[in-house]
C-alpha positions as CSV (number, residue, x, y, z in Angstrom):
1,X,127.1,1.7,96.3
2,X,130.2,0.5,94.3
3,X,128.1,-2.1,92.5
4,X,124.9,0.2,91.3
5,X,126.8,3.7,91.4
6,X,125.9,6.6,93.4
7,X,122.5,7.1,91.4
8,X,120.7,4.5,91.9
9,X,117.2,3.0,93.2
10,X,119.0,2.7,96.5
11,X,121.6,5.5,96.9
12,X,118.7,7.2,99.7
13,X,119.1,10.8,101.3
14,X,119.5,9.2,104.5
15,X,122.0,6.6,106.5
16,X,121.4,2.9,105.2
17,X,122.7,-0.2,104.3
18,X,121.6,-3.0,102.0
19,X,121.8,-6.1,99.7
20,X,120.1,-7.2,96.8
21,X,120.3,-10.8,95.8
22,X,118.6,-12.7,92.4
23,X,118.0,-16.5,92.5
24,X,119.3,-18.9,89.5
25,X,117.2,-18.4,86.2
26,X,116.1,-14.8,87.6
27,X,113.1,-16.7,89.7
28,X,112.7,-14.1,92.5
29,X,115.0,-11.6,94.0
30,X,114.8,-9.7,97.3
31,X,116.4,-6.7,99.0
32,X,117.3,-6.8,102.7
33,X,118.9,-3.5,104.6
34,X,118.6,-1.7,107.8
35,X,118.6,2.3,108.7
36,X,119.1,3.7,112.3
37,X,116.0,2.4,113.3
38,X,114.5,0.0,111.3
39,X,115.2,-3.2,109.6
40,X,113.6,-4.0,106.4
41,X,113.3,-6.9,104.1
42,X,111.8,-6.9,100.7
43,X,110.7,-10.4,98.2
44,X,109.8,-10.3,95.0
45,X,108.6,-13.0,93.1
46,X,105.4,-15.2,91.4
47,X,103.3,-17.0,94.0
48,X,103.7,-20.1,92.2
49,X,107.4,-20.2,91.8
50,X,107.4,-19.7,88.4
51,X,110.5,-17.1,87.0
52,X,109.9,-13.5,86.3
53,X,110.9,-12.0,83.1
54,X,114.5,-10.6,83.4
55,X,113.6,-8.9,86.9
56,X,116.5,-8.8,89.4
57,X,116.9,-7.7,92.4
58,X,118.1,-4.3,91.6
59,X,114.7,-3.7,89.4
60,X,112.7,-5.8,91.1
61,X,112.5,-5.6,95.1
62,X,115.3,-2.4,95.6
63,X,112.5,-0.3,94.0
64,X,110.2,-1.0,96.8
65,X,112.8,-1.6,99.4
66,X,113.7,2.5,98.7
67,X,110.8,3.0,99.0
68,X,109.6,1.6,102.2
69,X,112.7,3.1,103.9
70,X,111.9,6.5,102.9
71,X,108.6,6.3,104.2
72,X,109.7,5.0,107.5
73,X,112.3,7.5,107.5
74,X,110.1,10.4,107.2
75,X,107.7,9.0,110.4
76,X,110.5,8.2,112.6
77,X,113.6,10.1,111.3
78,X,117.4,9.4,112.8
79,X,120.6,10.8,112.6
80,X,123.7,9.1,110.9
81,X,125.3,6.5,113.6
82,X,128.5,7.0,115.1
83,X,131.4,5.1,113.6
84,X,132.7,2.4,115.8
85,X,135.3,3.6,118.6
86,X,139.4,3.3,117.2
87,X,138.7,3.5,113.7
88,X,140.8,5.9,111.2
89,X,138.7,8.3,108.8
90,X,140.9,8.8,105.4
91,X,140.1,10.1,102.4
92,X,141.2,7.9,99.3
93,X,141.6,7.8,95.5
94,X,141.1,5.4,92.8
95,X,143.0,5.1,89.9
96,X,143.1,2.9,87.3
97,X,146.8,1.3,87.5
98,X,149.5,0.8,89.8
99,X,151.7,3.3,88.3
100,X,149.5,6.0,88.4
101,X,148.7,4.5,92.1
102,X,153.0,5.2,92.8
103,X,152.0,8.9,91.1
104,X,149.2,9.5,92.9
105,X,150.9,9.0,96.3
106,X,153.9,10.5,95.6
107,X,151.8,14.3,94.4
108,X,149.1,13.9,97.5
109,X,150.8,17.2,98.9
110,X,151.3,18.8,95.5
111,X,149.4,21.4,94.4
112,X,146.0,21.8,92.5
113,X,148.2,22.7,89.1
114,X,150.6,19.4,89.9
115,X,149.7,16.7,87.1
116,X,147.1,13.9,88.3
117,X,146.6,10.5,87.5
118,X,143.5,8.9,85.5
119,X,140.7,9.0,88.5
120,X,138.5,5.9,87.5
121,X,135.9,6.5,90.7
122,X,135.0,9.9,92.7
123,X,137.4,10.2,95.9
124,X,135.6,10.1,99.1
125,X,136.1,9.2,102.8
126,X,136.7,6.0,104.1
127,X,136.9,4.1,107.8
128,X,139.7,1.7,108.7
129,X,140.9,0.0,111.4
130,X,143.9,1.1,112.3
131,X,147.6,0.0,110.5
132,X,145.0,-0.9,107.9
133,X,145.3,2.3,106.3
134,X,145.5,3.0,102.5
135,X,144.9,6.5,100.8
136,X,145.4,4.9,96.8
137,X,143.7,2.2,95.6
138,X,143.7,0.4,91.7
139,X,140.7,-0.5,90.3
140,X,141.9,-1.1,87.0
141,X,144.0,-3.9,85.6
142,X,147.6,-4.1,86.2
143,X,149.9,-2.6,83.3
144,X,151.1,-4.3,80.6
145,X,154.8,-4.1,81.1
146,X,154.1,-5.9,84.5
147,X,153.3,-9.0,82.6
148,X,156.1,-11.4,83.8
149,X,158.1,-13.0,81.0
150,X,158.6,-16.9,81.0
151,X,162.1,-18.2,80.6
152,X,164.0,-18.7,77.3
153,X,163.7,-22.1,75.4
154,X,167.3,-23.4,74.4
155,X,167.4,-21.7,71.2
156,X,167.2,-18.1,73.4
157,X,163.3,-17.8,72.1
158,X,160.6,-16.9,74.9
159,X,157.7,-19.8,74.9
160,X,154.2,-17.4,75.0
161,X,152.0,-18.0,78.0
162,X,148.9,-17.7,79.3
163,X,148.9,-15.1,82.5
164,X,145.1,-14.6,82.9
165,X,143.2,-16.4,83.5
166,X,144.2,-19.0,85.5
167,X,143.5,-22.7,84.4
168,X,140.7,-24.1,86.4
169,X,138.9,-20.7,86.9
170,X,135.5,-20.9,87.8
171,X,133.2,-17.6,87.0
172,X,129.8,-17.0,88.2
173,X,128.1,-13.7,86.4
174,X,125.7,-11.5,88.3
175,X,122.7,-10.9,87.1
176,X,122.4,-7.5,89.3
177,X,125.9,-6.3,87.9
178,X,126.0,-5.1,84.2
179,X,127.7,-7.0,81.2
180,X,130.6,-4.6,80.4
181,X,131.2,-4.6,84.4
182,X,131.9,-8.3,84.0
183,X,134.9,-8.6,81.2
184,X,137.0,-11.0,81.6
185,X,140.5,-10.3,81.3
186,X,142.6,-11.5,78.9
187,X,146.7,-11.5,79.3
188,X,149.8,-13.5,77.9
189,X,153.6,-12.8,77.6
190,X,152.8,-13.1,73.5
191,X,153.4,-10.5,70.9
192,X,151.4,-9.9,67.7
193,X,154.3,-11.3,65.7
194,X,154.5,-15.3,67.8
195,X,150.9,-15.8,68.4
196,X,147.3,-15.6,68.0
197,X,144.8,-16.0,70.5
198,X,141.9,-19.2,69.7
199,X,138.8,-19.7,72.6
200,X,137.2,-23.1,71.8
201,X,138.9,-23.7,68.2
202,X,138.0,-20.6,66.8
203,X,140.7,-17.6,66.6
204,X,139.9,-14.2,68.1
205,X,140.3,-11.3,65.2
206,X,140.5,-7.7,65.7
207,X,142.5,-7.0,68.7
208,X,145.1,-4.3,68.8
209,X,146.7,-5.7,71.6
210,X,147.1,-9.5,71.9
211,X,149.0,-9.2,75.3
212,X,145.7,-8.3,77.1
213,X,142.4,-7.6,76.0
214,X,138.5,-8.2,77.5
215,X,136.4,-10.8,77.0
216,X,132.5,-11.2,77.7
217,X,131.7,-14.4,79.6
218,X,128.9,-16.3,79.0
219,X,127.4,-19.6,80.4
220,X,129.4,-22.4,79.7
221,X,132.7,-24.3,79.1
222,X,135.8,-22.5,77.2
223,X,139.0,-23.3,76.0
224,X,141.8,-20.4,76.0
225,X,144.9,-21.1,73.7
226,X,147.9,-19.3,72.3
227,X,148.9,-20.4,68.6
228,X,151.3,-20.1,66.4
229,X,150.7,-17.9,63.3
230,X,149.7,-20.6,61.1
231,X,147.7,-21.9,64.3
232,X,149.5,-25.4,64.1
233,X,151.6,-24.8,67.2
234,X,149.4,-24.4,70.5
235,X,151.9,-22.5,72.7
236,X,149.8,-22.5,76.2
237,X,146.3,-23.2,76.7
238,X,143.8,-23.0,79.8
239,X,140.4,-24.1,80.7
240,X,137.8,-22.1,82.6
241,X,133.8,-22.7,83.6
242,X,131.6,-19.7,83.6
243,X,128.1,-19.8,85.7
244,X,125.3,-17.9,86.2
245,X,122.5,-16.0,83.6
246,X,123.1,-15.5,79.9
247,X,123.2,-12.2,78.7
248,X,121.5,-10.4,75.6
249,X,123.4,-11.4,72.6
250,X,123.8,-7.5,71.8
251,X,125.8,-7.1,75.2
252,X,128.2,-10.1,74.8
253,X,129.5,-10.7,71.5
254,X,132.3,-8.1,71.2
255,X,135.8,-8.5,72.6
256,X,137.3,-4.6,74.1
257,X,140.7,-3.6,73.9
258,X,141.8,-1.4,76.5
């Protein structure tokens, strides 16, 4: 349950597997999954096809969807499946950046009092298929220092540009995922002292770190640039589309510095 966490409407007690999905506009929403022995498929919407009132599929049909597959559970009962023949059980980390991924390896036979890196998810158990195997994984951005610097200009000076994201990028926001799962991030070869950072003509105040920082998408079409100091200068500049629902103002309208 990576997407809802481990507490959830449908982290169940039992073996299972499932998927929510939420049409365009939040219309209807529905819940399909299978346990052991059954296979179970949930809508939720208005009979006329009108929209429902901010109702996804994580509120609307995994409610019933959990419940349905309790009750089944409980009148015919079944034991967790066997994992497919040849496949490699190994228990994993997450951490939030690839240093701390090169640390993490490197003290995996260290002992409890050994320092650990930044654990950004529980560890558990996973299933690969063979020569697949990987016991670290980085679920945070990259660090800052692995920025890659663009080449000098004639007079020795670095031009600032735009790392992330890429021009062209196309977004589509999830209505089942939260806002501040969604940031969009932010990342330049700039320093505080050549540039500033404008999104459709207007410049972006209050960050601590203009090499990379997190912004909340929201419907629509957006203009990234890096500018000079007096903002005359436009050093790099990208274009990007974002899709999907539009979120409470209260959940969007702050920028986050990591």
């Amino acid at each position: 349950m990576l997407t809802f966490g481990t507490d959830s409407q449908l982290a169940t007690r039992f073996w299972s597997a499932v998927k929510t999905g939420t049409s365009k506009d939040m219309r209807d929403n529905w819940a399909i999954g299978y346990t052991p022995n059954f296979t179970i498929g949930v809508w939720v919407g208005n009979a006329d096809g009108s929209p429902m009132q901010d109702v996804s599929g994580i509120s609307g049909a995994a409610p019933v969807w959990a419940s349905i597959a309790a009750l089944m559970h409980q009148i015919d009962p079944a034991p967790t499946p066997r994992p497919p023949h040849g496949l490699v059980r190994l228990a994993v980390q997450y951490v939030q950046s690839d240093s701390e991924r090169e640390h993490a390896s490197s003290t995996v036979a260290t002992t409890a009092t050994s320092a650990q890196p930044r654990l950004v998810e529980s560890g558990r158990d996973e299933w690969f298929i063979p020569g697949t195997e990987q016991s670290v994984f980085v679920l945070g951005p990259s660090d800052p220092a692995e920025l890659t610097t663009p080449p000098a200009t004639a007079s020795g000076s670095a031009t600032p540009r735009i790392s992330q994201p890429l021009d062209g990028t196309i977004l589509a926001l999830d209505p089942d995922i939260p806002p501040a799962n969604q940031m969009l991030r932010i990342a330049s070869t700039a320093t505080a002292e050549t540039s500033h950072w404008w999104v459709n003509n207007t410049r972006v105040t209050g960050l601590r770190n203009t090499r990379f920082w997190y912004w909340p998408p929201q419907p629509g079409s957006y203009t990234f640039e890096l500018r000079s100091a007096d903002g005359r200068t436009v050093f790099d500049q990208v274009h990007i589309e974002v899709r999907g629902a539009q979120w409470a103002a209260s959940a969007s309208t702050n920028t986050h510095n990591p």
